[in-house]
């Protein structure tokens, strides 16, 4: 619903995955000479996830990063597929990438959803110009999340969508079914 209200640079919408990047987002919010609402979609689960922790140096230097490039891939010319996502699904994708040692797949985190960071995304698109396919991966059903927002607003990158089937509810309500659906999304992302 928040993404449906995004227009005319009225708000900032994020889904931040590291503690330091969240710190820098708040810092940037205060440093701006104007006030604008900041909506962050991070779930509580990220508080307990060690991968979201940041070193002291990351707080002391740097700035807010609207996108975070893949640190696992060493050779951008070897990348055949780019998965871009936002939020905690990144950690499931990154775990699978490391487990399978897949350096032919790059995983990019979109930390700021609105306003879309077009320059950063275009730079990454050029960096992975050999990649045959780009896919937006989300754990929400297809009719929810950022998929429709990106299809409407991100025309410079031709991308597909990997998500749950459209649904009237945000989640199945059963932990076992949710886990199975999550595994299917990850499997699809790596096998498609």
Tab-separated table of C-alpha atoms in Angstrom:
chain	number	residue	atom	x	y	z
A	1	UNK	CA	0.000	0.000	0.000
A	2	UNK	CA	2.841	2.390	0.752
A	3	UNK	CA	4.324	1.818	-2.712
A	4	UNK	CA	0.952	2.639	-4.282
A	5	UNK	CA	1.118	6.065	-2.606
A	6	UNK	CA	4.622	6.824	-3.890
A	7	UNK	CA	4.624	9.733	-6.330
A	8	UNK	CA	6.193	13.167	-6.715
A	9	UNK	CA	9.041	12.206	-4.346
A	10	UNK	CA	6.629	12.393	-1.391
A	11	UNK	CA	8.163	9.681	0.823
A	12	UNK	CA	11.205	7.421	1.112
A	13	UNK	CA	10.559	3.663	1.236
A	14	UNK	CA	13.335	1.277	2.261
A	15	UNK	CA	13.872	-2.353	3.200
A	16	UNK	CA	17.300	-2.251	4.798
A	17	UNK	CA	19.298	-5.411	5.474
A	18	UNK	CA	22.247	-4.283	7.644
A	19	UNK	CA	22.492	-2.361	10.894
A	20	UNK	CA	25.077	0.089	9.526
A	21	UNK	CA	23.024	0.875	6.436
A	22	UNK	CA	19.997	1.542	8.650
A	23	UNK	CA	22.117	3.871	10.777
A	24	UNK	CA	23.264	5.754	7.668
A	25	UNK	CA	19.668	5.973	6.374
A	26	UNK	CA	18.573	7.612	9.628
A	27	UNK	CA	21.605	9.896	9.529
A	28	UNK	CA	20.814	10.934	5.957
A	29	UNK	CA	17.195	11.559	6.963
A	30	UNK	CA	18.320	14.013	9.648
A	31	UNK	CA	20.978	15.685	7.477
A	32	UNK	CA	18.533	16.596	4.709
A	33	UNK	CA	17.498	20.273	4.779
A	34	UNK	CA	13.846	19.163	4.389
A	35	UNK	CA	11.581	16.674	6.135
A	36	UNK	CA	10.084	13.675	4.375
A	37	UNK	CA	8.562	10.482	5.865
A	38	UNK	CA	10.806	7.406	5.903
A	39	UNK	CA	9.049	4.040	5.803
A	40	UNK	CA	11.231	0.993	6.435
A	41	UNK	CA	9.862	-2.502	5.758
A	42	UNK	CA	12.436	-4.518	7.744
A	43	UNK	CA	10.928	-7.437	9.698
A	44	UNK	CA	11.703	-8.289	13.321
A	45	UNK	CA	13.491	-11.462	12.185
A	46	UNK	CA	16.429	-9.341	11.007
A	47	UNK	CA	17.136	-8.345	14.626
A	48	UNK	CA	18.111	-11.945	15.412
A	49	UNK	CA	19.919	-12.692	12.149
A	50	UNK	CA	23.716	-12.507	12.568
A	51	UNK	CA	24.177	-11.678	8.854
A	52	UNK	CA	22.513	-8.291	9.456
A	53	UNK	CA	25.067	-7.245	12.074
A	54	UNK	CA	27.675	-4.667	11.083
A	55	UNK	CA	31.228	-3.998	12.204
A	56	UNK	CA	32.041	-0.781	14.023
A	57	UNK	CA	34.006	0.505	11.001
A	58	UNK	CA	30.885	0.358	8.829
A	59	UNK	CA	29.138	2.768	11.201
A	60	UNK	CA	32.082	5.147	11.346
A	61	UNK	CA	32.663	5.465	7.614
A	62	UNK	CA	30.521	5.339	4.558
A	63	UNK	CA	27.038	6.491	3.738
A	64	UNK	CA	23.609	5.060	3.013
A	65	UNK	CA	23.734	2.653	0.081
A	66	UNK	CA	20.525	2.507	-1.957
A	67	UNK	CA	21.741	-0.697	-3.608
A	68	UNK	CA	24.275	-3.245	-2.403
A	69	UNK	CA	26.182	-5.207	-5.019
A	70	UNK	CA	27.108	-8.869	-4.742
A	71	UNK	CA	30.342	-9.380	-2.799
A	72	UNK	CA	30.592	-13.114	-3.606
A	73	UNK	CA	30.994	-12.749	-7.382
A	74	UNK	CA	34.588	-12.030	-8.405
A	75	UNK	CA	34.235	-11.864	-12.202
A	76	UNK	CA	31.241	-9.824	-13.469
A	77	UNK	CA	31.741	-11.134	-17.010
A	78	UNK	CA	31.050	-14.701	-15.796
A	79	UNK	CA	27.607	-13.769	-14.441
A	80	UNK	CA	24.788	-15.328	-16.464
A	81	UNK	CA	21.896	-14.371	-14.212
A	82	UNK	CA	21.210	-11.489	-11.827
A	83	UNK	CA	18.759	-11.853	-8.972
A	84	UNK	CA	17.748	-8.600	-7.356
A	85	UNK	CA	15.639	-8.433	-4.244
A	86	UNK	CA	14.934	-6.482	-1.112
A	87	UNK	CA	14.807	-7.509	2.508
A	88	UNK	CA	15.400	-10.780	4.254
A	89	UNK	CA	14.975	-13.049	1.230
A	90	UNK	CA	18.459	-11.860	0.281
A	91	UNK	CA	19.928	-13.934	3.113
A	92	UNK	CA	18.250	-17.131	1.868
A	93	UNK	CA	19.486	-16.440	-1.669
A	94	UNK	CA	23.025	-15.626	-0.485
A	95	UNK	CA	23.160	-18.771	1.649
A	96	UNK	CA	22.213	-20.910	-1.356
A	97	UNK	CA	24.696	-19.056	-3.583
A	98	UNK	CA	27.568	-19.760	-1.179
A	99	UNK	CA	26.472	-23.339	-0.495
A	100	UNK	CA	26.385	-24.159	-4.235
A	101	UNK	CA	29.409	-21.930	-4.981
A	102	UNK	CA	27.446	-20.171	-7.754
A	103	UNK	CA	29.664	-17.367	-9.033
A	104	UNK	CA	27.623	-17.273	-12.251
A	105	UNK	CA	24.697	-15.681	-10.363
A	106	UNK	CA	24.889	-12.193	-8.859
A	107	UNK	CA	22.529	-11.147	-6.070
A	108	UNK	CA	21.831	-7.443	-5.709
A	109	UNK	CA	20.015	-5.887	-2.762
A	110	UNK	CA	17.661	-3.001	-3.412
A	111	UNK	CA	17.793	-1.188	-0.077
A	112	UNK	CA	15.751	1.846	-1.188
A	113	UNK	CA	12.627	1.057	-3.162
A	114	UNK	CA	11.327	4.605	-3.553
A	115	UNK	CA	12.603	6.822	-4.977
A	116	UNK	CA	14.159	4.137	-7.154
A	117	UNK	CA	17.948	4.536	-7.373
A	118	UNK	CA	18.036	4.552	-11.191
A	119	UNK	CA	21.702	5.570	-11.486
A	120	UNK	CA	22.917	2.779	-9.223
A	121	UNK	CA	20.700	0.199	-10.944
A	122	UNK	CA	21.860	1.337	-14.392
A	123	UNK	CA	25.494	1.080	-13.267
A	124	UNK	CA	24.891	-2.468	-12.052
A	125	UNK	CA	23.054	-3.304	-15.278
A	126	UNK	CA	26.107	-2.156	-17.239
A	127	UNK	CA	28.458	-4.020	-14.903
A	128	UNK	CA	26.608	-7.287	-15.490
A	129	UNK	CA	25.977	-6.626	-19.176
A	130	UNK	CA	26.844	-10.225	-20.095
A	131	UNK	CA	24.047	-11.513	-17.882
A	132	UNK	CA	21.372	-13.075	-20.023
A	133	UNK	CA	18.556	-12.596	-17.523
A	134	UNK	CA	17.516	-10.453	-14.584
A	135	UNK	CA	14.897	-11.576	-12.083
A	136	UNK	CA	13.195	-9.752	-9.237
A	137	UNK	CA	12.815	-12.223	-6.339
A	138	UNK	CA	10.340	-11.608	-3.534
A	139	UNK	CA	8.814	-13.773	-0.843
A	140	UNK	CA	5.467	-11.966	-0.993
A	141	UNK	CA	2.722	-13.164	-3.359
A	142	UNK	CA	2.878	-11.761	-6.890
A	143	UNK	CA	0.015	-9.312	-6.273
A	144	UNK	CA	1.835	-7.860	-3.230
A	145	UNK	CA	5.319	-6.638	-2.483
A	146	UNK	CA	7.375	-4.530	-4.868
A	147	UNK	CA	6.947	-6.615	-8.054
A	148	UNK	CA	4.114	-4.607	-9.630
A	149	UNK	CA	5.695	-1.329	-8.511
A	150	UNK	CA	8.975	-2.251	-10.227
A	151	UNK	CA	7.269	-3.486	-13.388
A	152	UNK	CA	5.531	-0.130	-13.629
A	153	UNK	CA	8.512	2.081	-12.748
A	154	UNK	CA	11.693	0.237	-13.736
A	155	UNK	CA	11.598	0.189	-17.527
A	156	UNK	CA	15.373	0.400	-18.089
A	157	UNK	CA	15.940	-3.200	-16.948
A	158	UNK	CA	14.084	-6.040	-18.623
A	159	UNK	CA	13.365	-8.430	-15.762
A	160	UNK	CA	11.158	-11.325	-14.773
A	161	UNK	CA	9.563	-11.940	-11.390
A	162	UNK	CA	9.952	-14.908	-9.068
A	163	UNK	CA	7.479	-14.961	-6.179
A	164	UNK	CA	4.633	-16.841	-4.560
A	165	UNK	CA	1.422	-17.242	-6.518
A	166	UNK	CA	-1.094	-14.365	-6.212
A	167	UNK	CA	-2.999	-14.653	-2.950
A	168	UNK	CA	-5.625	-12.841	-0.905
A	169	UNK	CA	-3.461	-13.138	2.218
A	170	UNK	CA	0.159	-12.193	2.753
A	171	UNK	CA	1.158	-15.628	4.054
A	172	UNK	CA	-0.281	-19.138	4.204
A	173	UNK	CA	-0.582	-19.126	8.002
A	174	UNK	CA	1.176	-22.477	8.370
A	175	UNK	CA	4.903	-22.526	9.134
A	176	UNK	CA	5.408	-25.792	7.230
A	177	UNK	CA	3.679	-24.473	4.096
A	178	UNK	CA	5.536	-21.146	4.336
A	179	UNK	CA	8.871	-22.974	4.581
A	180	UNK	CA	8.009	-25.152	1.574
A	181	UNK	CA	6.942	-22.112	-0.505
A	182	UNK	CA	10.134	-20.268	0.482
A	183	UNK	CA	12.239	-23.260	-0.593
A	184	UNK	CA	10.405	-23.334	-3.945
A	185	UNK	CA	11.149	-19.650	-4.540
A	186	UNK	CA	14.857	-20.169	-3.827
A	187	UNK	CA	14.966	-23.300	-5.998
A	188	UNK	CA	13.240	-21.502	-8.864
A	189	UNK	CA	15.626	-18.566	-8.604
A	190	UNK	CA	18.657	-20.817	-8.983
A	191	UNK	CA	17.274	-23.272	-11.529
A	192	UNK	CA	15.333	-21.082	-13.962
